[in-house]
PDB file of C-alpha atoms in Angstrom:
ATOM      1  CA  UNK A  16       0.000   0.000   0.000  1.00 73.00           C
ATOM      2  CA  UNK A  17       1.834   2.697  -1.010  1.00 92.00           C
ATOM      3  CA  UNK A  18       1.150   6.792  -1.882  1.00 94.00           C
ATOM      4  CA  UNK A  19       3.195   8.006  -4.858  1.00 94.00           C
ATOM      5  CA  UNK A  20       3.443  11.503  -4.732  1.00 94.00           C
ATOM      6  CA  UNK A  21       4.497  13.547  -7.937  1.00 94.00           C
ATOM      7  CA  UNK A  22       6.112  17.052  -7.414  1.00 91.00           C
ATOM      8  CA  UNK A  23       6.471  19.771  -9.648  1.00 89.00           C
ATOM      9  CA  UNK A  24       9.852  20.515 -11.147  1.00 86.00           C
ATOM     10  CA  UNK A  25       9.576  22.079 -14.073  1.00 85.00           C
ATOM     11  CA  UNK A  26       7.422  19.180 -15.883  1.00 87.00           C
ATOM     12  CA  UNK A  27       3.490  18.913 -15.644  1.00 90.00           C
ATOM     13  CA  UNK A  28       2.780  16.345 -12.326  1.00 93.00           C
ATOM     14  CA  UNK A  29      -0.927  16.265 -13.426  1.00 92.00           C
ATOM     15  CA  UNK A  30       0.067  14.894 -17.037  1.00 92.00           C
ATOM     16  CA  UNK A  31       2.853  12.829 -15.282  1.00 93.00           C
ATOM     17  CA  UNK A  32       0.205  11.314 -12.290  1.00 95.00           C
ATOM     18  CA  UNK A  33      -2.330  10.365 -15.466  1.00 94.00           C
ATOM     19  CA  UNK A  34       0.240   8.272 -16.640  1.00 94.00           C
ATOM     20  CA  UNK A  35       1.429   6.554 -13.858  1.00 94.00           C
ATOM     21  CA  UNK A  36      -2.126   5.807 -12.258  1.00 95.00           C
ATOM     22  CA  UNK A  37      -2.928   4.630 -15.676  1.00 94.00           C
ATOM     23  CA  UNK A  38       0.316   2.611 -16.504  1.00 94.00           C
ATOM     24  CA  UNK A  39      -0.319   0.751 -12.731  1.00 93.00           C
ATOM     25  CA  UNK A  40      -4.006   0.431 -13.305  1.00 93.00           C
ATOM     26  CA  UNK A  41      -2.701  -1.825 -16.564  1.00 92.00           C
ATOM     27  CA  UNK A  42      -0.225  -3.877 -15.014  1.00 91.00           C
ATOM     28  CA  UNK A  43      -3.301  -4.823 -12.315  1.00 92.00           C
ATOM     29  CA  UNK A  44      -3.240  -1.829  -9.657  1.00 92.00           C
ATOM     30  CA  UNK A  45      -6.369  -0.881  -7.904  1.00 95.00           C
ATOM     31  CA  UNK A  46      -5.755   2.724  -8.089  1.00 95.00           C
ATOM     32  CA  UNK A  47      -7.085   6.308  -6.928  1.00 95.00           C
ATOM     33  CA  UNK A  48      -5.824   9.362  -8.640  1.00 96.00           C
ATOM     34  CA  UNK A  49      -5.819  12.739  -6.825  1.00 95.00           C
ATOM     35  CA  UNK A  50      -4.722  16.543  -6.442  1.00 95.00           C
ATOM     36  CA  UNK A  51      -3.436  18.810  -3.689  1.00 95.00           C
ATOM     37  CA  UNK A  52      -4.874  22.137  -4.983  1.00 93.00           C
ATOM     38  CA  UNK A  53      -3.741  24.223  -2.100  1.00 92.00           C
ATOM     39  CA  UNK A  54      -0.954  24.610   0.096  1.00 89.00           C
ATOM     40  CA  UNK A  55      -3.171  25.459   2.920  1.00 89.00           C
ATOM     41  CA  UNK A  56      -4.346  21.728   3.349  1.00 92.00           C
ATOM     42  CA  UNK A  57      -4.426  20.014   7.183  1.00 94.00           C
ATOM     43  CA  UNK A  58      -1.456  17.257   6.050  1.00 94.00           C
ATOM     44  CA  UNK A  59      -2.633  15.139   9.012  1.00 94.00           C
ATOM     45  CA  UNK A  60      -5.951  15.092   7.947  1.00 95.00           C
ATOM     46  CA  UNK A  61      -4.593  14.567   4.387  1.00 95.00           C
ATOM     47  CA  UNK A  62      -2.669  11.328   5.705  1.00 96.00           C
ATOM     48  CA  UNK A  63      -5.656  10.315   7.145  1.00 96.00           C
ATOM     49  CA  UNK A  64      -7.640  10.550   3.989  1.00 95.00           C
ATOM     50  CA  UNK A  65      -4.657   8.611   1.933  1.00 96.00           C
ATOM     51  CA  UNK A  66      -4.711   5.849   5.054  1.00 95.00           C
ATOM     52  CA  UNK A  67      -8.733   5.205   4.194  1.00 95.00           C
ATOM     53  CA  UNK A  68      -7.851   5.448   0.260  1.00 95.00           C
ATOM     54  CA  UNK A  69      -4.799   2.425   0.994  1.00 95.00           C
ATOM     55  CA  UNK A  70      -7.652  -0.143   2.769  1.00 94.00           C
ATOM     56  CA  UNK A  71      -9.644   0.131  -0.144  1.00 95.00           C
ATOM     57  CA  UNK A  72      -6.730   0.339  -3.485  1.00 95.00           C
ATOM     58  CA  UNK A  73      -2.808  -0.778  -3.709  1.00 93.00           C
ATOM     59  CA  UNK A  74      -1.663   2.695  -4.848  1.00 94.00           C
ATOM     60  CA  UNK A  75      -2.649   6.596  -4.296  1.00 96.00           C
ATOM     61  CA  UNK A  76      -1.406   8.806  -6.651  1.00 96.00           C
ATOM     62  CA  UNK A  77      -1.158  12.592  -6.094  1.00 96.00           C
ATOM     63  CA  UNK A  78       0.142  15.163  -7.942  1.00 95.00           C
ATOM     64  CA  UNK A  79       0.448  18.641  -6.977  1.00 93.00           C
ATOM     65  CA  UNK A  80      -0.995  21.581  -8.483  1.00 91.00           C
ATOM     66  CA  UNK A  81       0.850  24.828  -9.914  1.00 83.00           C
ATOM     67  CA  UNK A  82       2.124  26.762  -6.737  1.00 82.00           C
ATOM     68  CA  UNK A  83       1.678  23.864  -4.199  1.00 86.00           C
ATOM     69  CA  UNK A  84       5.063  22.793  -4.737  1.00 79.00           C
ATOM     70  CA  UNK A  85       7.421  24.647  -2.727  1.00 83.00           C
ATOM     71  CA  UNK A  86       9.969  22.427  -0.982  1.00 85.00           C
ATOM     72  CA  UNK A  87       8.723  23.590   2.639  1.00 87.00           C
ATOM     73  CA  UNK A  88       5.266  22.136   1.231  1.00 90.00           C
ATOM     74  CA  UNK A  89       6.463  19.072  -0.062  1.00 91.00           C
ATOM     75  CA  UNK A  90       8.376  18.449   3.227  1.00 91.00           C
ATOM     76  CA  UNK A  91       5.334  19.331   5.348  1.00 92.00           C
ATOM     77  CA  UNK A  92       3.592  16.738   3.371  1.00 94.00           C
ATOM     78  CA  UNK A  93       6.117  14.041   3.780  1.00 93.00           C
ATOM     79  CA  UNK A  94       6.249  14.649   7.132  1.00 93.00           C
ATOM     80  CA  UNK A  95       2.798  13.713   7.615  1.00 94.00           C
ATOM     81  CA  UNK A  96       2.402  10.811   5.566  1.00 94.00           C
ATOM     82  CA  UNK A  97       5.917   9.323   7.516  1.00 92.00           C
ATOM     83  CA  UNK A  98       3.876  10.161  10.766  1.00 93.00           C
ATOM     84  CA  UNK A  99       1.327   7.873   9.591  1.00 93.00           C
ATOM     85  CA  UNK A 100       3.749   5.251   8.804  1.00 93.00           C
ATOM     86  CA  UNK A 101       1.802   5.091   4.680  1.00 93.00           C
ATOM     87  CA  UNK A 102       4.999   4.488   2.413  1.00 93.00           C
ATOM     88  CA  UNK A 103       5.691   6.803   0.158  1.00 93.00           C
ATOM     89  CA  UNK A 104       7.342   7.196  -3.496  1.00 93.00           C
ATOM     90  CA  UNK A 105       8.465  10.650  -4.199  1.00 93.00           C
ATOM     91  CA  UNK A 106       8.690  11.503  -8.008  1.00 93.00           C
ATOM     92  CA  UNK A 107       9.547  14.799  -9.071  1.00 91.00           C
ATOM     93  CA  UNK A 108       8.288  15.882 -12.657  1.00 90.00           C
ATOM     94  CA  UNK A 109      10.590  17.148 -14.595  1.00 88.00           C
ATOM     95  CA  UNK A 110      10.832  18.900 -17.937  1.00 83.00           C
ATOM     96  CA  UNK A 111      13.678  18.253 -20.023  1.00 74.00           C
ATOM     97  CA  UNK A 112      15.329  21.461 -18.734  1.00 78.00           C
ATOM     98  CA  UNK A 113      18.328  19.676 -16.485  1.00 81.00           C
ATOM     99  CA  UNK A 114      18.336  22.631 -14.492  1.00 85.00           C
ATOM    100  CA  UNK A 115      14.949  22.685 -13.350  1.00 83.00           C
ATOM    101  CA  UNK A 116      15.817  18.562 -12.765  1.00 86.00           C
ATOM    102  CA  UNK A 117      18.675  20.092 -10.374  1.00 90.00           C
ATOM    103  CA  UNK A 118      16.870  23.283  -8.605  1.00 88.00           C
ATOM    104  CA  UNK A 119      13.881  20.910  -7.592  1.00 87.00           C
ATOM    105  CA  UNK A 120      15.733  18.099  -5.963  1.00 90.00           C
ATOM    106  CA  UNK A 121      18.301  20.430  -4.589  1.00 91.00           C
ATOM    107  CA  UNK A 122      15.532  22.206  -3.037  1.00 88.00           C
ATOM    108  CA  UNK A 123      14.358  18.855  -1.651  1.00 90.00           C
ATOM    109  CA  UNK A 124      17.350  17.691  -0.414  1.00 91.00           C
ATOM    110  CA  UNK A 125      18.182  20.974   1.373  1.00 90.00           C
ATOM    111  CA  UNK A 126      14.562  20.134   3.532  1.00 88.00           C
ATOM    112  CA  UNK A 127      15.841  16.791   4.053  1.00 89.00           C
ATOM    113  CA  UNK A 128      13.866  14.881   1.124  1.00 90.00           C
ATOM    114  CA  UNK A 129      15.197  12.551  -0.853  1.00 91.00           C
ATOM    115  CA  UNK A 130      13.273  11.977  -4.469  1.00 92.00           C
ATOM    116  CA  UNK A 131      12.818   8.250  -5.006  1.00 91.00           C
ATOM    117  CA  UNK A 132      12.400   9.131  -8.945  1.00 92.00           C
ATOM    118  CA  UNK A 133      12.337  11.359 -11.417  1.00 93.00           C
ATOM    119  CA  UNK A 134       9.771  11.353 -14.451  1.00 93.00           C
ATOM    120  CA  UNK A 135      10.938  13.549 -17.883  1.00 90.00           C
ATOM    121  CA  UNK A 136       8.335  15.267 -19.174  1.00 89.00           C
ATOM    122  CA  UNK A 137       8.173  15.491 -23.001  1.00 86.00           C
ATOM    123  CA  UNK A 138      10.225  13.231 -23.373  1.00 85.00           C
ATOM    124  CA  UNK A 139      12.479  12.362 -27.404  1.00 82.00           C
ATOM    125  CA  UNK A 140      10.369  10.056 -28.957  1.00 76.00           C
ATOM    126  CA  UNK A 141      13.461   9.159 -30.468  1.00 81.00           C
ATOM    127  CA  UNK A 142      14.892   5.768 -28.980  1.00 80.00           C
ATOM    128  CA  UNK A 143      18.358   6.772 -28.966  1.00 87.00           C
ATOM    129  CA  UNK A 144      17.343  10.357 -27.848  1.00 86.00           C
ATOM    130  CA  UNK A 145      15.007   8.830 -25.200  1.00 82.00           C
ATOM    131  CA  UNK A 146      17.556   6.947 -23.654  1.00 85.00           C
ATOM    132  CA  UNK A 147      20.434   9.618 -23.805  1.00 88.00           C
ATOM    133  CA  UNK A 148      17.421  11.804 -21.905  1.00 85.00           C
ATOM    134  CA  UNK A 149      17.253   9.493 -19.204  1.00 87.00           C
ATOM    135  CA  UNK A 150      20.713   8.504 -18.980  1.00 90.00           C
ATOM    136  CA  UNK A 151      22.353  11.925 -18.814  1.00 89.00           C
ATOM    137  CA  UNK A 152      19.454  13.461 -16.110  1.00 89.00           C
ATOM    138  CA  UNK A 153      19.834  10.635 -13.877  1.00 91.00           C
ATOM    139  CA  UNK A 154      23.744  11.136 -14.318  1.00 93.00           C
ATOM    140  CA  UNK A 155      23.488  14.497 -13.645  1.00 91.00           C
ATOM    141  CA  UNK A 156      20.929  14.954 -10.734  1.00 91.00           C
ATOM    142  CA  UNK A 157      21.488  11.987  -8.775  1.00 92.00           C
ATOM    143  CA  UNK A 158      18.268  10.063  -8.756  1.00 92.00           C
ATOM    144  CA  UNK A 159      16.907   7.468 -10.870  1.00 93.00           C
ATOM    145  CA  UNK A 160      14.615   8.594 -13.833  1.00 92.00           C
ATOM    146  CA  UNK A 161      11.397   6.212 -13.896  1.00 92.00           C
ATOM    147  CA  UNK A 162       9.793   6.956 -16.732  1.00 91.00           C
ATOM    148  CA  UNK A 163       9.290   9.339 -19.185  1.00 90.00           C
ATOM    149  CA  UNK A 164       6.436  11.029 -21.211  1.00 90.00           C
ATOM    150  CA  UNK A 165       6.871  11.571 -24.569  1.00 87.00           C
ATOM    151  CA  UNK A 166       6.423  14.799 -26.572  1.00 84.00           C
ATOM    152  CA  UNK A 167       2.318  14.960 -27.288  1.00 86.00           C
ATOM    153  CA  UNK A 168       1.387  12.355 -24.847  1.00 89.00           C
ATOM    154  CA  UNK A 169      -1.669  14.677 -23.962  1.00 88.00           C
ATOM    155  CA  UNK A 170      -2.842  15.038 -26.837  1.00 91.00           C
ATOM    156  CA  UNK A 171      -3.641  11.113 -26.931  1.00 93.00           C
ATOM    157  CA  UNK A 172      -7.340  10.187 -26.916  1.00 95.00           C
ATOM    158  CA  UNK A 173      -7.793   8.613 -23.267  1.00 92.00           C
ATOM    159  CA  UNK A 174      -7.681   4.928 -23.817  1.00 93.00           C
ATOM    160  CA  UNK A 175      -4.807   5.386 -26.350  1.00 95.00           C
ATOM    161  CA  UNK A 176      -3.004   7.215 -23.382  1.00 94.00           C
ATOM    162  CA  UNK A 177      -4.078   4.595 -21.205  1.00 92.00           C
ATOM    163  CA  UNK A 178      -2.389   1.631 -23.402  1.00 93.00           C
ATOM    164  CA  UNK A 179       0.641   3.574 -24.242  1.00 92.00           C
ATOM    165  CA  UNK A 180       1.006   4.635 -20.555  1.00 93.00           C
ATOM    166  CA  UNK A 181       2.661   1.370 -19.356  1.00 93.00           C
ATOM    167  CA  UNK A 182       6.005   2.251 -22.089  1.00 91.00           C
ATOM    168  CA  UNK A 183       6.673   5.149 -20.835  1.00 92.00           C
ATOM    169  CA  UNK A 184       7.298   4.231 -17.063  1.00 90.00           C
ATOM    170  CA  UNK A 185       9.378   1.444 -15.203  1.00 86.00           C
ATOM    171  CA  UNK A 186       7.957  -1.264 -13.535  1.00 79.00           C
ATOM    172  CA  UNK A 187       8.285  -0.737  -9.620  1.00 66.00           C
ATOM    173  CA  UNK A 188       7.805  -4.028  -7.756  1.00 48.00           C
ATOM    174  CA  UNK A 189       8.269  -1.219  -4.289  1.00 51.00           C
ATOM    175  CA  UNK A 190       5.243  -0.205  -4.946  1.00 47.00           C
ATOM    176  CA  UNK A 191       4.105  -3.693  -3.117  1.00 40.00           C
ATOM    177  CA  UNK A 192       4.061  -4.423   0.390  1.00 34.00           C
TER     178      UNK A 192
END
């Protein structure tokens, strides 16, 4: 039972947390797929909400929203799902700017947080390309890329999204208790 929660970093979490909710739902996931709209959200009440989410599906995943993001946030969030003892995967979204790859987790790390992942957004659809991509962020930032999203991914009709979905991000046997 485990919360996956997708941080801005340059990339777009909500395109990112579609994908991944969708890739796990295919591989056999009973999954719920949410939002943190606001930084001004009770994070223990928040844990307590993901805790009833886990008794009923395998994986939460949560994105947050455009200005939610800020490292303080993220770590007051992490906080409170540690408190509860829910395990957590922390992805952070990136674009395929490495510097905004490098400001976000630095940010992180300077609160204390470690990223489990990072997820390219608009991604090379080029193989070669693709896998330079992930190579050279991972490389360069320190954390393991999981997946990637490729350039026009949401512009996919849903269920074509949905299929593709489970290329564009690594299996994670973690996510199992």
């Amino acid at each position: 039972m485990t919360l996956i929660l997708v941080a801005p970093g340059g990339g777009r979490p909500n395109v990112i947390a579609a994908g991944m909710a969708a890739a796990a739902g295919l591989r056999g996931a009973r999954v719920n797929l949410g939002s943190i709209q606001e930084p001004e959200i009770d994070t223990a009440g928040f844990a307590a909400a993901v805790q009833g989410l886990l008794r009923e599906v395998e994986l939460v995943v949560v994105y947050l929203e455009e200005g939610v993001g800020d490292a303080a946030f993220v770590y007051s969030v992490c906080e409170a799902i540690e408190d509860a003892d829910i395990d957590l995967v922390l992805h952070v979204a990136c674009g395929r700017s490495t510097d905004d790859a490098v400001e976000a987790v630095d940010a992180l790390r300077a609160k204390g947080i470690e990223p489990s992942g990072l997820v390219i957004d608009g991604a090379p659809s080029d193989g070669e390309k693709y896998t330079e991509a992930r190579q050279f962020l991972a490389a360069v930032v320190g954390v393991p890329v999981v997946g990637a999203l490729p350039e026009g991914a949401e512009a996919l009709e849903p269920q074509e999204f949905a299929r593709r979905s489970v290329t564009w991000f690594d299996e994670d046997t973690e996510y199992d208790d």
